[in-house]
Amino acid sequence: MIIDVVHHPDCMLHDPPFEVTNGRVQQYGESGAAGGDADNADAETLLLAVHDADFIQFLKTIYVEWTRVGQSGPAIAETFAHPGMLLGTDDKKQDPKLHVRGKLGLYNFDLSVAYTQDTYRSAFAAAQVSIAAAKRIVENGQKAVYALCRPPGHHAACNVAGGYCFINNAAVATKYLVNVSPSPSNVLILDLDFHHGNGTQNIFYDDPSVFYVSLHAHPGYYPYFTGSPEEIGTGPGAGLTMNVSLDPKTTDDASYLETLADVLRSPKLASFHPKYIVVSLGVDTWHMDPAGGMQIINKSTYNSIGKTIAQYAQDIPVLFVQEGGLCIDVLGELVSRVLCGFITSNQ
């Protein structure tokens, strides 16, 4: 078995000189060192199936607007639209007099997202990569494909960016997989990033065709306000969100693998019958990751993660979409180990 890797060189263009995190100005953490054939005419349509049109327009134009008012360097929000201080958010988005700094505060929820002249080009390329990878599964009948997306996506919601994420690549691919057949197909999203995928949960919280499962550090860890086991979905999507809280101080190799296996054996998941699986593959669970880190100290654990996914999937196609991981010196190896574990389990 071979897993295709889909990528695009434009994903490397987004490279801001700095970010503001933990109260400090520091080197941009989500490095281009992490990373084609992703030319999709319908990519824009799929983006708009996930994200609001005004948000996509913001992503396209924010840096040009930033420079027009005499600003230089990356565009970063300084004031945020807190819900307790707002009256008529939609009206403010339509206000032609709203200053560019105000727009940044409306469409971003933290300071990790910095905009340069190439940010949208990179983010759009990453979304194209995820679509192209999903198409290989559907059109070519491939068992598994890896989408090497950068910037990552799982913190981006319908109308807001954050956590280094601008367009939700996994969500865009999932929308394609749900709607590729005449009747909606069930899709399981398995999010293994250290941080909760608040954007992905937000997008599919009421969707009856998508089961979102996340194993992440909680409580007390970024993004802080989501990821509780009590968040289970709403309306038609009630019961189709499963948040598994992990204590990174005590979650080691064995306990992580045990938890993952238990989740995939859960009765709720057994009754869902997904046609496709999308894995939001963050490897920032590695103990040395500067922005994450469980007590996972054995690289072979990532092989076992891949094997566990393969044993659950059986004949269900799997799309791996790259999310987090800032330990650049081992990032590629850890991802490769997950994919190799998946492959060897299918031989």
JSON list of C-alpha atoms in Angstrom, two decimals, residues 186-191 209-215 239-242 244 259-277 308-309 312-313 316:
[
{"chain": "A", "resi": 186, "resn": "ASN", "atom": "CA", "xyz": [-21.39, 10.44, 6.79]},
{"chain": "A", "resi": 187, "resn": "VAL", "atom": "CA", "xyz": [-17.88, 11.66, 7.61]},
{"chain": "A", "resi": 188, "resn": "LEU", "atom": "CA", "xyz": [-15.95, 11.10, 10.82]},
{"chain": "A", "resi": 189, "resn": "ILE", "atom": "CA", "xyz": [-13.42, 13.80, 11.73]},
{"chain": "A", "resi": 190, "resn": "LEU", "atom": "CA", "xyz": [-10.81, 12.51, 14.16]},
{"chain": "A", "resi": 191, "resn": "ASP", "atom": "CA", "xyz": [-8.82, 15.45, 15.55]},
{"chain": "A", "resi": 209, "resn": "SER", "atom": "CA", "xyz": [-23.59, 14.13, 8.55]},
{"chain": "A", "resi": 210, "resn": "VAL", "atom": "CA", "xyz": [-20.37, 14.84, 10.48]},
{"chain": "A", "resi": 211, "resn": "PHE", "atom": "CA", "xyz": [-19.19, 13.21, 13.72]},
{"chain": "A", "resi": 212, "resn": "TYR", "atom": "CA", "xyz": [-16.43, 15.33, 15.28]},
{"chain": "A", "resi": 213, "resn": "VAL", "atom": "CA", "xyz": [-14.13, 13.56, 17.76]},
{"chain": "A", "resi": 214, "resn": "SER", "atom": "CA", "xyz": [-11.25, 15.38, 19.44]},
{"chain": "A", "resi": 215, "resn": "LEU", "atom": "CA", "xyz": [-8.56, 14.17, 21.84]},
{"chain": "A", "resi": 239, "resn": "GLY", "atom": "CA", "xyz": [-24.66, 13.69, 20.05]},
{"chain": "A", "resi": 240, "resn": "LEU", "atom": "CA", "xyz": [-22.23, 13.98, 17.13]},
{"chain": "A", "resi": 241, "resn": "THR", "atom": "CA", "xyz": [-19.49, 15.88, 18.94]},
{"chain": "A", "resi": 242, "resn": "MET", "atom": "CA", "xyz": [-17.21, 13.97, 21.31]},
{"chain": "A", "resi": 244, "resn": "VAL", "atom": "CA", "xyz": [-12.04, 13.75, 25.17]},
{"chain": "A", "resi": 259, "resn": "THR", "atom": "CA", "xyz": [-7.73, 6.35, 25.18]},
{"chain": "A", "resi": 260, "resn": "LEU", "atom": "CA", "xyz": [-7.63, 6.51, 21.38]},
{"chain": "A", "resi": 261, "resn": "ALA", "atom": "CA", "xyz": [-8.58, 2.84, 21.09]},
{"chain": "A", "resi": 262, "resn": "ASP", "atom": "CA", "xyz": [-11.41, 3.25, 23.62]},
{"chain": "A", "resi": 263, "resn": "VAL", "atom": "CA", "xyz": [-12.80, 6.25, 21.72]},
{"chain": "A", "resi": 264, "resn": "LEU", "atom": "CA", "xyz": [-12.82, 4.38, 18.44]},
{"chain": "A", "resi": 265, "resn": "ARG", "atom": "CA", "xyz": [-14.65, 1.49, 20.13]},
{"chain": "A", "resi": 266, "resn": "SER", "atom": "CA", "xyz": [-17.33, 3.72, 21.62]},
{"chain": "A", "resi": 267, "resn": "PRO", "atom": "CA", "xyz": [-20.99, 2.70, 21.00]},
{"chain": "A", "resi": 268, "resn": "LYS", "atom": "CA", "xyz": [-21.89, 6.18, 19.74]},
{"chain": "A", "resi": 269, "resn": "LEU", "atom": "CA", "xyz": [-19.28, 5.97, 17.03]},
{"chain": "A", "resi": 270, "resn": "ALA", "atom": "CA", "xyz": [-20.24, 2.40, 16.17]},
{"chain": "A", "resi": 271, "resn": "SER", "atom": "CA", "xyz": [-23.75, 3.49, 15.23]},
{"chain": "A", "resi": 272, "resn": "PHE", "atom": "CA", "xyz": [-22.59, 6.36, 12.98]},
{"chain": "A", "resi": 273, "resn": "HIS", "atom": "CA", "xyz": [-21.20, 4.28, 10.07]},
{"chain": "A", "resi": 274, "resn": "PRO", "atom": "CA", "xyz": [-18.93, 6.83, 8.35]},
{"chain": "A", "resi": 275, "resn": "LYS", "atom": "CA", "xyz": [-18.26, 6.51, 4.64]},
{"chain": "A", "resi": 276, "resn": "TYR", "atom": "CA", "xyz": [-15.06, 8.57, 4.96]},
{"chain": "A", "resi": 277, "resn": "ILE", "atom": "CA", "xyz": [-12.66, 9.47, 7.76]},
{"chain": "A", "resi": 308, "resn": "THR", "atom": "CA", "xyz": [-4.98, 2.08, 15.60]},
{"chain": "A", "resi": 309, "resn": "ILE", "atom": "CA", "xyz": [-6.62, 4.29, 12.99]},
{"chain": "A", "resi": 312, "resn": "TYR", "atom": "CA", "xyz": [-10.71, 1.04, 13.10]},
{"chain": "A", "resi": 313, "resn": "ALA", "atom": "CA", "xyz": [-11.03, 2.17, 9.48]},
{"chain": "A", "resi": 316, "resn": "ILE", "atom": "CA", "xyz": [-13.16, 3.09, 5.07]}
]
